[in-house]
Amino acid sequence: MTEQVNPGFIGRRRIRSVFLNSSMIRMVTNFSLEGLTDVRVLHLEDNQIELLTGNEFTGLTSLKELYLHNNYITTIGSGTFSTLRSLSVLRLDGNLLSSFPVLELVANPMLVGLYMAGNVWSCDCDFLQPFLALQRRLGSKIIDRNDLKCISSNFRNEAITSMESVPCANEDPLVDADFQASKVSQLDYTPILVSVLLAVLMIVV
């Protein structure tokens, strides 16, 4: 039984596609894929991977397609995909993800195909608002967006058919923050302006 990807790609820079799917892989380390500097397509789907710490794909700067669907991934570390500037297709569907810093995917400018359904996404507003903000930004680039669901204890752990049905789903944290800042600004300066105007009127009188 293969528990992790064994390093063995050093000196094989001309490899463009790697198929490690259905290989009973449980772990990928930062050395597992060392040497694949020119790889374009990487298949790791249908394995038993549970964790991505953040440095597994360092050095794969030419990677265009990454297939991680149908694993047991529960955690994705910050910055895991940030160095993959050429990434155009990313499949994360069919895992056990409840959250991860999804807005980091905006740093992948070439991304045109993102799959995220079939996970246990959290309905917690702290996660859901950035998640939906990513949806609005990427739009049709999230291929399975109509199948996305989230889980919440507020709904007795039942899957919510549409994330949009969660009460905070329509709140835009950025717009809301601007509104609050505007209110604070008004509260701070209005008394000062009134005082100045009264002072001027008294002088005139």
PDB file of C-alpha atoms in Angstrom:
ATOM      1  CA  MET A   1       0.000   0.000   0.000  1.00  0.00           C
ATOM      2  CA  THR A   2       1.428   3.326  -1.038  1.00  0.00           C
ATOM      3  CA  GLU A   3       1.205   5.862   1.771  1.00  0.00           C
ATOM      4  CA  GLN A   4       2.912   8.805   0.132  1.00  0.00           C
ATOM      5  CA  VAL A   5       4.339   9.932  -3.178  1.00  0.00           C
ATOM      6  CA  ASN A   6       7.956   8.866  -3.279  1.00  0.00           C
ATOM      7  CA  PRO A   7      10.475  11.344  -4.664  1.00  0.00           C
ATOM      8  CA  GLY A   8      11.708  10.059  -7.976  1.00  0.00           C
ATOM      9  CA  PHE A   9      11.223  12.855 -10.461  1.00  0.00           C
ATOM     10  CA  ILE A  10      14.582  14.615 -10.098  1.00  0.00           C
ATOM     11  CA  GLY A  11      16.199  14.914 -13.509  1.00  0.00           C
ATOM     12  CA  ARG A  12      12.911  14.421 -15.368  1.00  0.00           C
ATOM     13  CA  ARG A  13      12.160  18.002 -16.222  1.00  0.00           C
ATOM     14  CA  ARG A  14      10.639  17.175 -19.597  1.00  0.00           C
ATOM     15  CA  ILE A  15       7.647  15.395 -18.082  1.00  0.00           C
ATOM     16  CA  ARG A  16       4.458  17.279 -18.958  1.00  0.00           C
ATOM     17  CA  SER A  17       1.736  15.042 -17.475  1.00  0.00           C
ATOM     18  CA  VAL A  18       1.796  12.903 -14.327  1.00  0.00           C
ATOM     19  CA  PHE A  19      -0.909  10.351 -13.520  1.00  0.00           C
ATOM     20  CA  LEU A  20      -0.892   9.281  -9.863  1.00  0.00           C
ATOM     21  CA  ASN A  21      -4.647   8.838  -9.580  1.00  0.00           C
ATOM     22  CA  SER A  22      -6.091   5.718  -7.929  1.00  0.00           C
ATOM     23  CA  SER A  23      -2.715   4.920  -6.374  1.00  0.00           C
ATOM     24  CA  MET A  24      -3.783   4.669  -2.713  1.00  0.00           C
ATOM     25  CA  ILE A  25      -1.700   7.751  -1.899  1.00  0.00           C
ATOM     26  CA  ARG A  26      -2.300   9.105   1.590  1.00  0.00           C
ATOM     27  CA  MET A  27       0.291  11.867   1.795  1.00  0.00           C
ATOM     28  CA  VAL A  28       2.095  14.337  -0.452  1.00  0.00           C
ATOM     29  CA  THR A  29       5.116  16.216   0.917  1.00  0.00           C
ATOM     30  CA  ASN A  30       7.121  19.154  -0.372  1.00  0.00           C
ATOM     31  CA  PHE A  31       9.695  16.666  -1.741  1.00  0.00           C
ATOM     32  CA  SER A  32       7.243  14.250  -3.355  1.00  0.00           C
ATOM     33  CA  LEU A  33       7.017  16.140  -6.645  1.00  0.00           C
ATOM     34  CA  GLU A  34      10.507  17.626  -6.622  1.00  0.00           C
ATOM     35  CA  GLY A  35      11.971  17.912 -10.103  1.00  0.00           C
ATOM     36  CA  LEU A  36       8.690  18.326 -11.994  1.00  0.00           C
ATOM     37  CA  THR A  37       9.434  21.924 -12.895  1.00  0.00           C
ATOM     38  CA  ASP A  38       7.802  21.684 -16.330  1.00  0.00           C
ATOM     39  CA  VAL A  39       4.798  19.519 -15.507  1.00  0.00           C
ATOM     40  CA  ARG A  40       1.539  20.882 -16.930  1.00  0.00           C
ATOM     41  CA  VAL A  41      -1.030  18.319 -15.738  1.00  0.00           C
ATOM     42  CA  LEU A  42      -1.058  16.508 -12.388  1.00  0.00           C
ATOM     43  CA  HIS A  43      -3.610  13.829 -11.505  1.00  0.00           C
ATOM     44  CA  LEU A  44      -3.935  12.984  -7.808  1.00  0.00           C
ATOM     45  CA  GLU A  45      -7.633  12.187  -7.756  1.00  0.00           C
ATOM     46  CA  ASP A  46      -9.215   9.049  -6.288  1.00  0.00           C
ATOM     47  CA  ASN A  47      -6.602   8.642  -3.569  1.00  0.00           C
ATOM     48  CA  GLN A  48      -6.688   8.878   0.234  1.00  0.00           C
ATOM     49  CA  ILE A  49      -5.064  12.283   0.745  1.00  0.00           C
ATOM     50  CA  GLU A  50      -6.331  13.975   3.908  1.00  0.00           C
ATOM     51  CA  LEU A  51      -4.172  17.079   4.303  1.00  0.00           C
ATOM     52  CA  LEU A  52      -2.393  19.736   2.250  1.00  0.00           C
ATOM     53  CA  THR A  53      -0.101  21.804   4.453  1.00  0.00           C
ATOM     54  CA  GLY A  54       0.784  24.451   1.871  1.00  0.00           C
ATOM     55  CA  ASN A  55       4.124  23.540   0.303  1.00  0.00           C
ATOM     56  CA  GLU A  56       3.291  20.367  -1.638  1.00  0.00           C
ATOM     57  CA  PHE A  57       3.216  22.108  -5.031  1.00  0.00           C
ATOM     58  CA  THR A  58       6.082  24.547  -4.533  1.00  0.00           C
ATOM     59  CA  GLY A  59       8.187  24.700  -7.672  1.00  0.00           C
ATOM     60  CA  LEU A  60       5.463  23.531 -10.050  1.00  0.00           C
ATOM     61  CA  THR A  61       5.275  26.958 -11.638  1.00  0.00           C
ATOM     62  CA  SER A  62       4.168  25.628 -15.044  1.00  0.00           C
ATOM     63  CA  LEU A  63       1.272  23.573 -13.679  1.00  0.00           C
ATOM     64  CA  LYS A  64      -1.966  24.249 -15.543  1.00  0.00           C
ATOM     65  CA  GLU A  65      -4.291  21.478 -14.360  1.00  0.00           C
ATOM     66  CA  LEU A  66      -4.458  20.002 -10.856  1.00  0.00           C
ATOM     67  CA  TYR A  67      -6.886  17.198 -10.050  1.00  0.00           C
ATOM     68  CA  LEU A  68      -7.475  16.524  -6.349  1.00  0.00           C
ATOM     69  CA  HIS A  69     -11.094  15.375  -6.421  1.00  0.00           C
ATOM     70  CA  ASN A  70     -12.423  12.300  -4.644  1.00  0.00           C
ATOM     71  CA  ASN A  71      -9.911  12.248  -1.812  1.00  0.00           C
ATOM     72  CA  TYR A  72     -10.454  12.724   1.925  1.00  0.00           C
ATOM     73  CA  ILE A  73      -9.031  16.233   2.174  1.00  0.00           C
ATOM     74  CA  THR A  74     -10.231  18.049   5.287  1.00  0.00           C
ATOM     75  CA  THR A  75      -7.622  20.818   5.483  1.00  0.00           C
ATOM     76  CA  ILE A  76      -5.846  22.991   2.926  1.00  0.00           C
ATOM     77  CA  GLY A  77      -3.095  25.186   4.289  1.00  0.00           C
ATOM     78  CA  SER A  78      -2.741  28.860   3.512  1.00  0.00           C
ATOM     79  CA  GLY A  79      -0.828  29.546   0.305  1.00  0.00           C
ATOM     80  CA  THR A  80      -1.175  26.012  -1.090  1.00  0.00           C
ATOM     81  CA  PHE A  81      -2.084  27.253  -4.576  1.00  0.00           C
ATOM     82  CA  SER A  82      -0.661  30.776  -4.467  1.00  0.00           C
ATOM     83  CA  THR A  83       2.527  29.977  -6.407  1.00  0.00           C
ATOM     84  CA  LEU A  84       0.664  28.218  -9.212  1.00  0.00           C
ATOM     85  CA  ARG A  85       0.312  31.291 -11.397  1.00  0.00           C
ATOM     86  CA  SER A  86      -0.428  29.254 -14.539  1.00  0.00           C
ATOM     87  CA  LEU A  87      -3.167  27.156 -12.943  1.00  0.00           C
ATOM     88  CA  SER A  88      -6.294  27.077 -15.093  1.00  0.00           C
ATOM     89  CA  VAL A  89      -8.163  24.000 -13.810  1.00  0.00           C
ATOM     90  CA  LEU A  90      -8.469  23.011 -10.147  1.00  0.00           C
ATOM     91  CA  ARG A  91     -10.689  20.187  -8.922  1.00  0.00           C
ATOM     92  CA  LEU A  92     -11.407  20.014  -5.203  1.00  0.00           C
ATOM     93  CA  ASP A  93     -14.832  18.411  -5.463  1.00  0.00           C
ATOM     94  CA  GLY A  94     -15.701  15.227  -3.620  1.00  0.00           C
ATOM     95  CA  ASN A  95     -13.596  15.848  -0.523  1.00  0.00           C
ATOM     96  CA  LEU A  96     -14.365  16.602   3.135  1.00  0.00           C
ATOM     97  CA  LEU A  97     -13.596  20.305   3.140  1.00  0.00           C
ATOM     98  CA  SER A  98     -15.559  22.571   5.450  1.00  0.00           C
ATOM     99  CA  SER A  99     -13.421  25.681   5.015  1.00  0.00           C
ATOM    100  CA  PHE A 100     -10.153  27.091   3.713  1.00  0.00           C
ATOM    101  CA  PRO A 101      -9.020  30.604   2.675  1.00  0.00           C
ATOM    102  CA  VAL A 102     -10.851  30.516  -0.663  1.00  0.00           C
ATOM    103  CA  LEU A 103     -10.162  34.149  -1.575  1.00  0.00           C
ATOM    104  CA  GLU A 104      -6.529  33.159  -2.103  1.00  0.00           C
ATOM    105  CA  LEU A 105      -7.674  31.596  -5.371  1.00  0.00           C
ATOM    106  CA  VAL A 106      -8.128  35.097  -6.770  1.00  0.00           C
ATOM    107  CA  ALA A 107      -4.317  35.152  -6.953  1.00  0.00           C
ATOM    108  CA  ASN A 108      -4.508  32.544  -9.746  1.00  0.00           C
ATOM    109  CA  PRO A 109      -5.217  34.829 -12.725  1.00  0.00           C
ATOM    110  CA  MET A 110      -5.451  32.034 -15.306  1.00  0.00           C
ATOM    111  CA  LEU A 111      -8.093  30.031 -13.420  1.00  0.00           C
ATOM    112  CA  VAL A 112     -11.046  29.211 -15.682  1.00  0.00           C
ATOM    113  CA  GLY A 113     -12.310  25.912 -14.265  1.00  0.00           C
ATOM    114  CA  LEU A 114     -12.867  25.457 -10.523  1.00  0.00           C
ATOM    115  CA  TYR A 115     -14.790  22.538  -9.005  1.00  0.00           C
ATOM    116  CA  MET A 116     -15.760  22.658  -5.304  1.00  0.00           C
ATOM    117  CA  ALA A 117     -19.042  20.770  -4.875  1.00  0.00           C
ATOM    118  CA  GLY A 118     -19.425  17.553  -2.920  1.00  0.00           C
ATOM    119  CA  ASN A 119     -17.763  18.944   0.205  1.00  0.00           C
ATOM    120  CA  VAL A 120     -19.194  19.764   3.634  1.00  0.00           C
ATOM    121  CA  TRP A 121     -18.768  23.527   3.415  1.00  0.00           C
ATOM    122  CA  SER A 122     -19.589  25.464   6.556  1.00  0.00           C
ATOM    123  CA  CYS A 123     -22.605  27.786   6.678  1.00  0.00           C
ATOM    124  CA  ASP A 124     -20.792  29.891   9.278  1.00  0.00           C
ATOM    125  CA  CYS A 125     -20.903  33.500   8.089  1.00  0.00           C
ATOM    126  CA  ASP A 126     -17.204  34.111   8.732  1.00  0.00           C
ATOM    127  CA  PHE A 127     -16.460  31.514   6.051  1.00  0.00           C
ATOM    128  CA  LEU A 128     -19.546  31.752   3.883  1.00  0.00           C
ATOM    129  CA  GLN A 129     -19.293  35.464   3.077  1.00  0.00           C
ATOM    130  CA  PRO A 130     -15.756  35.223   1.590  1.00  0.00           C
ATOM    131  CA  PHE A 131     -16.816  31.999  -0.159  1.00  0.00           C
ATOM    132  CA  LEU A 132     -19.766  33.711  -1.838  1.00  0.00           C
ATOM    133  CA  ALA A 133     -17.594  36.726  -2.620  1.00  0.00           C
ATOM    134  CA  LEU A 134     -15.324  34.340  -4.544  1.00  0.00           C
ATOM    135  CA  GLN A 135     -18.358  32.954  -6.356  1.00  0.00           C
ATOM    136  CA  ARG A 136     -19.430  36.425  -7.401  1.00  0.00           C
ATOM    137  CA  ARG A 137     -15.939  37.261  -8.607  1.00  0.00           C
ATOM    138  CA  LEU A 138     -15.319  34.039 -10.566  1.00  0.00           C
ATOM    139  CA  GLY A 139     -18.893  33.528 -11.769  1.00  0.00           C
ATOM    140  CA  SER A 140     -19.138  30.810 -14.411  1.00  0.00           C
ATOM    141  CA  LYS A 141     -15.531  29.776 -13.785  1.00  0.00           C
ATOM    142  CA  ILE A 142     -16.888  27.764 -10.842  1.00  0.00           C
ATOM    143  CA  ILE A 143     -18.210  24.952 -12.994  1.00  0.00           C
ATOM    144  CA  ASP A 144     -20.314  23.195 -10.342  1.00  0.00           C
ATOM    145  CA  ARG A 145     -21.545  26.314  -8.532  1.00  0.00           C
ATOM    146  CA  ASN A 146     -25.185  25.181  -8.800  1.00  0.00           C
ATOM    147  CA  ASP A 147     -24.381  22.063  -6.762  1.00  0.00           C
ATOM    148  CA  LEU A 148     -22.652  23.810  -3.868  1.00  0.00           C
ATOM    149  CA  LYS A 149     -24.127  23.206  -0.414  1.00  0.00           C
ATOM    150  CA  CYS A 150     -23.195  24.057   3.134  1.00  0.00           C
ATOM    151  CA  ILE A 151     -23.819  22.453   6.521  1.00  0.00           C
ATOM    152  CA  SER A 152     -24.934  24.300   9.634  1.00  0.00           C
ATOM    153  CA  SER A 153     -25.945  23.269  13.137  1.00  0.00           C
ATOM    154  CA  ASN A 154     -28.554  26.024  12.904  1.00  0.00           C
ATOM    155  CA  PHE A 155     -30.299  23.860  10.363  1.00  0.00           C
ATOM    156  CA  ARG A 156     -29.977  20.627  12.354  1.00  0.00           C
ATOM    157  CA  ASN A 157     -26.963  19.586  10.319  1.00  0.00           C
ATOM    158  CA  GLU A 158     -29.027  19.325   7.166  1.00  0.00           C
ATOM    159  CA  ALA A 159     -27.447  20.197   3.839  1.00  0.00           C
ATOM    160  CA  ILE A 160     -28.651  23.556   2.556  1.00  0.00           C
ATOM    161  CA  THR A 161     -29.548  23.238  -1.114  1.00  0.00           C
ATOM    162  CA  SER A 162     -28.470  26.786  -1.851  1.00  0.00           C
ATOM    163  CA  MET A 163     -25.901  28.769   0.074  1.00  0.00           C
ATOM    164  CA  GLU A 164     -27.899  31.846  -0.814  1.00  0.00           C
ATOM    165  CA  SER A 165     -30.603  30.737   1.649  1.00  0.00           C
ATOM    166  CA  VAL A 166     -28.342  31.374   4.649  1.00  0.00           C
ATOM    167  CA  PRO A 167     -29.388  34.707   6.308  1.00  0.00           C
ATOM    168  CA  CYS A 168     -25.968  36.357   5.991  1.00  0.00           C
ATOM    169  CA  ALA A 169     -25.428  35.211   2.409  1.00  0.00           C
ATOM    170  CA  ASN A 170     -26.480  38.518   0.853  1.00  0.00           C
ATOM    171  CA  GLU A 171     -24.316  40.625   3.129  1.00  0.00           C
ATOM    172  CA  ASP A 172     -21.202  41.933   1.445  1.00  0.00           C
ATOM    173  CA  PRO A 173     -18.587  42.433   4.167  1.00  0.00           C
ATOM    174  CA  LEU A 174     -16.692  44.971   2.083  1.00  0.00           C
ATOM    175  CA  VAL A 175     -19.752  47.099   1.334  1.00  0.00           C
ATOM    176  CA  ASP A 176     -20.936  46.778   4.916  1.00  0.00           C
ATOM    177  CA  ALA A 177     -17.542  47.876   6.190  1.00  0.00           C
ATOM    178  CA  ASP A 178     -17.623  50.937   3.936  1.00  0.00           C
ATOM    179  CA  PHE A 179     -21.116  51.771   5.187  1.00  0.00           C
ATOM    180  CA  GLN A 180     -20.063  51.482   8.817  1.00  0.00           C
ATOM    181  CA  ALA A 181     -16.987  53.606   8.165  1.00  0.00           C
ATOM    182  CA  SER A 182     -19.209  56.218   6.529  1.00  0.00           C
ATOM    183  CA  LYS A 183     -21.521  56.239   9.548  1.00  0.00           C
ATOM    184  CA  VAL A 184     -18.602  56.631  11.932  1.00  0.00           C
ATOM    185  CA  SER A 185     -17.248  59.431   9.805  1.00  0.00           C
ATOM    186  CA  GLN A 186     -20.586  61.227   9.892  1.00  0.00           C
ATOM    187  CA  LEU A 187     -20.933  60.791  13.635  1.00  0.00           C
ATOM    188  CA  ASP A 188     -17.433  62.098  14.208  1.00  0.00           C
ATOM    189  CA  TYR A 189     -17.663  65.240  12.084  1.00  0.00           C
ATOM    190  CA  THR A 190     -21.316  66.301  12.336  1.00  0.00           C
ATOM    191  CA  PRO A 191     -21.055  67.689  15.909  1.00  0.00           C
ATOM    192  CA  ILE A 192     -17.912  69.592  14.969  1.00  0.00           C
ATOM    193  CA  LEU A 193     -19.558  71.152  11.931  1.00  0.00           C
ATOM    194  CA  VAL A 194     -22.631  72.122  13.974  1.00  0.00           C
ATOM    195  CA  SER A 195     -20.446  73.724  16.650  1.00  0.00           C
ATOM    196  CA  VAL A 196     -18.502  75.712  14.060  1.00  0.00           C
ATOM    197  CA  LEU A 197     -21.700  76.959  12.413  1.00  0.00           C
ATOM    198  CA  LEU A 198     -23.147  78.038  15.787  1.00  0.00           C
ATOM    199  CA  ALA A 199     -19.941  79.861  16.630  1.00  0.00           C
ATOM    200  CA  VAL A 200     -20.033  81.719  13.307  1.00  0.00           C
ATOM    201  CA  LEU A 201     -23.690  82.686  13.822  1.00  0.00           C
ATOM    202  CA  MET A 202     -22.910  84.011  17.308  1.00  0.00           C
ATOM    203  CA  ILE A 203     -20.050  86.103  15.958  1.00  0.00           C
ATOM    204  CA  VAL A 204     -22.250  87.498  13.195  1.00  0.00           C
ATOM    205  CA  VAL A 205     -25.010  88.352  15.697  1.00  0.00           C
TER     206      VAL A 205
END
